[in-house]
Amino acid sequence: EAQVTQNPRYLITVTGKKLTVTCSQNMNHEYMSWYRQDPGLGLRQIYYSMNVEATDKGDVPEGYKVSRKEKRNFPLILESPSPNQTSLYFCASRQFLPTGTGVEDTEAFFGQGTRLTVV
Amino acid sequence: ILNVEQSPQSLHVQEGDSTNFTCSFPSSNFYALHWYRWETAKSPEALFVMTLNGDEKKKGRISATLNTKEGYSYLYIKGSQPEDSATYLCAPSGGYQKVTFGTGTKLQVIP
C-alpha cells in the first residue's frame, strides 16, 4: 500500500529540548515536503526536497532543519523548540513524471500528521 | 509567497444541493493546480491535479475546471452528501518550487 508514515503522531515537549519528527514514504518519490497547519492560516510549507541531498526553504523555515540522506526519509528537526512551534505538522511526497515535453506534476500523498505541543 | 484565495471560507448546504467554490491564484509562472479534500482529524487527500487551460476533471460527483489565463479554478459538487463535508484546499504549483495552499473552503452538508 502506498503510504507516507510520520512519527510520532502526538508529542508534548519542553522548550529547548531537541526533537525529530520522522517521515518515510514507500513510493520512490523524489519530491518530499513538510508543512505546518495553524488555525486560520492553512498549510504553510516549511522545507521541501527535490531529491537526495537537495533541500530548500519553504515559506516558514525559521527554527527548523531537514535532511535527505535517503530517498525514502525526510526527517524534520527542531534543534531548540519554542512554544510558537506548537502546531500540526504534515509530511507529503509526490512524483514528477517525465513526459515528451517536460515533467508532469502528480498528486501529493500526505502523512497522518504530528500534533506537537511545546510548553 | 503566492497569493492564493479561496472563496467562500465556509458554507452550509442541504443534502442534495449542488455547490461550487473558487480558487484564485496568480496566472504568471503557473505550472499545475492541485485540489485536495481534507476531512477533520485526517490527512489531505488529492482530488485533482490540473495543468492545461480549459482543463476539466471529474471524480464521481466532484468536478473541477481551470482557467490559467485569468488565474482561477472552480470546484463543483453535484448532489452534496453528508460525507462530502470537509475542507477543500487548492494549491497552485510552480513546478519543483514552493507549493502554496489556500486556506480552504469548509463545506458542511446538512442531512
Short mmCIF file of C-alpha atoms in Angstrom, two decimals:
data_model
loop_
_atom_site.label_atom_id
_atom_site.label_comp_id
_atom_site.label_asym_id
_atom_site.label_seq_id
_atom_site.Cartn_x
_atom_site.Cartn_y
_atom_site.Cartn_z
CA GLU A 1 0.00 0.00 0.00
CA ALA A 2 1.31 3.42 -0.99
CA GLN A 3 1.80 5.49 2.12
CA VAL A 4 3.63 8.25 3.92
CA THR A 5 4.36 7.46 7.55
CA GLN A 6 5.05 10.07 10.19
CA ASN A 7 6.16 9.51 13.76
CA PRO A 8 5.24 10.35 16.40
CA ARG A 9 1.56 11.21 15.95
CA TYR A 10 1.47 13.25 19.14
CA LEU A 11 4.29 14.86 21.07
CA ILE A 12 4.45 17.17 24.06
CA THR A 13 7.88 18.57 24.79
CA VAL A 14 9.56 21.39 26.67
CA THR A 15 11.17 24.50 25.27
CA GLY A 16 14.72 23.92 24.08
CA LYS A 17 14.69 20.11 24.00
CA LYS A 18 15.76 18.94 20.56
CA LEU A 19 13.34 16.69 18.74
CA THR A 20 12.97 14.95 15.40
CA VAL A 21 9.79 14.06 13.57
CA THR A 22 10.36 11.27 11.11
CA CYS A 23 8.75 10.88 7.69
CA SER A 24 9.08 7.91 5.40
CA GLN A 25 7.46 7.10 2.04
CA ASN A 26 7.38 3.82 0.13
CA MET A 27 6.56 5.15 -3.34
CA ASN A 28 10.08 6.05 -4.50
CA HIS A 29 9.02 9.70 -4.84
CA GLU A 30 11.74 12.27 -5.43
CA TYR A 31 9.84 15.22 -4.01
CA MET A 32 9.07 15.49 -0.30
CA SER A 33 7.97 18.41 1.83
CA TRP A 34 6.97 19.48 5.33
CA TYR A 35 4.02 21.70 6.22
CA ARG A 36 2.60 23.16 9.38
CA GLN A 37 -1.06 23.89 9.85
CA ASP A 38 -2.24 26.61 12.20
CA PRO A 39 -5.81 27.85 12.69
CA GLY A 40 -6.78 30.47 10.15
CA LEU A 41 -3.50 30.18 8.27
CA GLY A 42 -3.87 26.96 6.31
CA LEU A 43 -0.97 24.74 5.33
CA ARG A 44 2.37 26.53 5.12
CA GLN A 45 5.43 24.92 3.61
CA ILE A 46 8.46 24.65 5.90
CA TYR A 47 11.04 22.88 3.74
CA TYR A 48 11.00 20.78 0.62
CA SER A 49 13.38 18.37 -1.05
CA MET A 50 13.65 17.62 -4.74
CA ASN A 51 15.83 14.57 -4.25
CA VAL A 52 18.55 13.09 -2.05
CA GLU A 53 20.85 15.81 -0.68
CA ALA A 54 18.70 18.51 -2.35
CA THR A 55 16.65 20.57 0.10
CA ASP A 56 15.36 24.13 0.08
CA LYS A 57 13.44 26.51 2.31
CA GLY A 58 9.71 26.92 2.06
CA ASP A 59 7.77 29.88 3.39
CA VAL A 60 8.35 29.35 7.14
CA PRO A 61 11.75 27.63 7.62
CA GLU A 62 12.93 29.50 10.73
CA GLY A 63 13.62 27.19 13.66
CA TYR A 64 13.59 24.02 11.57
CA LYS A 65 16.15 21.83 9.86
CA VAL A 66 15.74 18.91 7.49
CA SER A 67 17.94 16.29 5.90
CA ARG A 68 17.51 13.97 2.94
CA LYS A 69 20.19 11.30 3.09
CA GLU A 70 17.96 8.60 1.63
CA LYS A 71 15.18 8.91 -0.90
CA ARG A 72 12.50 7.45 1.36
CA ASN A 73 13.19 9.50 4.51
CA PHE A 74 12.83 13.21 5.20
CA PRO A 75 13.07 13.98 8.93
CA LEU A 76 12.12 17.36 10.39
CA ILE A 77 14.42 18.55 13.15
CA LEU A 78 13.67 21.17 15.76
CA GLU A 79 17.01 21.96 17.40
CA SER A 80 15.55 24.19 20.11
CA PRO A 81 11.76 24.08 20.04
CA SER A 82 9.79 27.09 21.20
CA PRO A 83 6.09 27.47 22.05
CA ASN A 84 5.39 29.21 18.71
CA GLN A 85 6.25 25.91 17.02
CA THR A 86 3.23 24.30 18.61
CA SER A 87 1.30 23.17 15.55
CA LEU A 88 0.03 20.29 13.44
CA TYR A 89 2.73 19.07 11.07
CA PHE A 90 2.31 17.15 7.83
CA CYS A 91 4.84 15.46 5.62
CA ALA A 92 4.00 14.87 1.96
CA SER A 93 5.59 13.28 -1.07
CA ARG A 94 4.87 13.38 -4.78
CA GLN A 95 6.34 12.45 -8.12
CA PHE A 96 7.22 14.43 -11.20
CA LEU A 97 6.83 12.14 -14.20
CA PRO A 98 8.84 12.73 -17.39
CA THR A 99 6.79 13.49 -20.46
CA GLY A 100 7.78 14.14 -24.03
CA THR A 101 8.00 17.88 -23.40
CA GLY A 102 8.99 18.13 -19.76
CA VAL A 103 7.67 16.75 -16.49
CA GLU A 104 4.16 16.15 -15.20
CA ASP A 105 3.21 17.15 -11.67
CA THR A 106 1.23 14.43 -9.86
CA GLU A 107 -0.86 14.18 -6.71
CA ALA A 108 0.75 14.51 -3.31
CA PHE A 109 0.38 11.88 -0.59
CA PHE A 110 0.25 13.16 2.97
CA GLY A 111 1.29 11.53 6.21
CA GLN A 112 -1.11 11.16 9.13
CA GLY A 113 0.08 14.32 10.81
CA THR A 114 2.04 15.04 14.01
CA ARG A 115 0.48 17.22 16.66
CA LEU A 116 3.32 18.94 18.51
CA THR A 117 2.92 20.93 21.70
CA VAL A 118 5.89 22.86 23.08
CA VAL A 119 5.47 24.07 26.65
CA ILE B 1 4.61 33.71 -1.26
CA LEU B 2 1.86 33.28 -3.85
CA ASN B 3 -1.43 34.99 -3.08
CA VAL B 4 -3.95 32.15 -3.20
CA GLU B 5 -7.52 32.96 -2.34
CA GLN B 6 -10.38 30.57 -1.83
CA SER B 7 -13.99 31.59 -1.51
CA PRO B 8 -16.20 31.25 0.29
CA GLN B 9 -14.35 30.46 3.52
CA SER B 10 -17.21 28.25 4.61
CA LEU B 11 -20.66 27.26 3.53
CA HIS B 12 -23.53 25.11 4.64
CA VAL B 13 -25.71 23.33 2.10
CA GLN B 14 -28.61 20.94 2.34
CA GLU B 15 -28.15 17.33 1.34
CA GLY B 16 -28.89 17.01 -2.36
CA ASP B 17 -27.93 20.59 -3.23
CA SER B 18 -25.19 21.26 -5.72
CA THR B 19 -22.48 23.72 -4.82
CA ASN B 20 -19.29 25.25 -6.10
CA PHE B 21 -16.34 27.22 -4.80
CA THR B 22 -13.48 29.20 -6.23
CA CYS B 23 -9.70 29.22 -6.08
CA SER B 24 -7.88 32.32 -7.37
CA PHE B 25 -4.15 32.41 -7.95
CA PRO B 26 -1.55 34.45 -9.86
CA SER B 27 -1.58 33.43 -13.51
CA SER B 28 2.13 34.09 -14.00
CA ASN B 29 4.62 31.23 -13.53
CA PHE B 30 1.81 28.69 -13.36
CA TYR B 31 2.69 25.01 -13.58
CA ALA B 32 -0.16 23.00 -12.06
CA LEU B 33 -3.14 23.39 -9.75
CA HIS B 34 -3.90 20.80 -7.07
CA TRP B 35 -7.22 20.26 -5.32
CA TYR B 36 -7.37 18.37 -2.02
CA ARG B 37 -10.14 17.20 0.25
CA TRP B 38 -9.39 17.38 3.96
CA GLU B 39 -11.67 15.75 6.48
CA THR B 40 -11.38 16.65 10.15
CA ALA B 41 -8.79 14.56 12.02
CA LYS B 42 -7.49 13.07 8.77
CA SER B 43 -4.84 13.95 6.20
CA PRO B 44 -5.49 15.88 2.99
CA GLU B 45 -6.33 13.60 0.07
CA ALA B 46 -5.72 14.54 -3.55
CA LEU B 47 -8.72 15.13 -5.77
CA PHE B 48 -7.24 16.55 -8.96
CA VAL B 49 -4.03 17.82 -10.50
CA MET B 50 -4.75 20.16 -13.39
CA THR B 51 -2.30 21.75 -15.77
CA LEU B 52 -3.93 22.85 -19.02
CA ASN B 53 -6.01 25.97 -19.54
CA GLY B 54 -9.61 24.91 -20.07
CA ASP B 55 -8.99 21.55 -18.44
CA GLU B 56 -11.94 19.88 -16.75
CA LYS B 57 -11.62 16.87 -14.47
CA LYS B 58 -14.26 14.73 -12.80
CA LYS B 59 -14.32 12.18 -9.99
CA GLY B 60 -17.78 10.91 -9.22
CA ARG B 61 -19.96 13.86 -8.24
CA ILE B 62 -17.00 16.23 -7.96
CA SER B 63 -15.57 18.11 -10.91
CA ALA B 64 -13.17 20.98 -11.43
CA THR B 65 -12.33 23.46 -14.16
CA LEU B 66 -9.20 25.50 -14.72
CA ASN B 67 -8.53 28.90 -16.28
CA THR B 68 -4.80 29.58 -16.22
CA LYS B 69 -5.00 32.83 -18.20
CA GLU B 70 -7.16 34.59 -15.64
CA GLY B 71 -5.92 32.56 -12.68
CA TYR B 72 -8.89 30.70 -11.25
CA SER B 73 -10.32 27.24 -10.77
CA TYR B 74 -13.80 26.14 -9.79
CA LEU B 75 -14.69 23.02 -7.84
CA TYR B 76 -18.24 21.70 -8.25
CA ILE B 77 -20.07 19.15 -6.14
CA LYS B 78 -23.28 17.78 -7.58
CA GLY B 79 -25.95 16.49 -5.22
CA SER B 80 -23.99 17.08 -1.99
CA GLN B 81 -23.99 14.28 0.57
CA PRO B 82 -23.08 14.45 4.28
CA GLU B 83 -19.87 12.55 3.54
CA ASP B 84 -18.78 15.46 1.33
CA SER B 85 -18.40 17.58 4.46
CA ALA B 86 -14.74 18.57 4.56
CA THR B 87 -12.38 21.41 3.85
CA TYR B 88 -11.41 21.71 0.20
CA LEU B 89 -7.94 23.08 -0.46
CA CYS B 90 -6.40 24.32 -3.65
CA ALA B 91 -2.66 24.65 -4.20
CA PRO B 92 -1.03 26.15 -7.27
CA SER B 93 2.36 24.68 -8.00
CA GLY B 94 5.29 26.41 -9.66
CA GLY B 95 6.79 23.06 -10.57
CA TYR B 96 9.61 21.95 -8.33
CA GLN B 97 9.42 25.12 -6.29
CA LYS B 98 7.36 26.00 -3.27
CA VAL B 99 3.73 24.98 -3.16
CA THR B 100 1.30 27.48 -1.69
CA PHE B 101 -2.00 26.31 -0.24
CA GLY B 102 -5.13 28.38 0.05
CA THR B 103 -6.83 28.47 3.43
CA GLY B 104 -9.61 26.31 2.09
CA THR B 105 -13.38 26.26 1.81
CA LYS B 106 -15.06 24.43 4.67
CA LEU B 107 -18.19 22.66 3.47
CA GLN B 108 -20.86 21.38 5.81
CA VAL B 109 -23.63 19.28 4.25
CA ILE B 110 -26.73 19.18 6.41
CA PRO B 111 -28.75 15.94 6.23
#
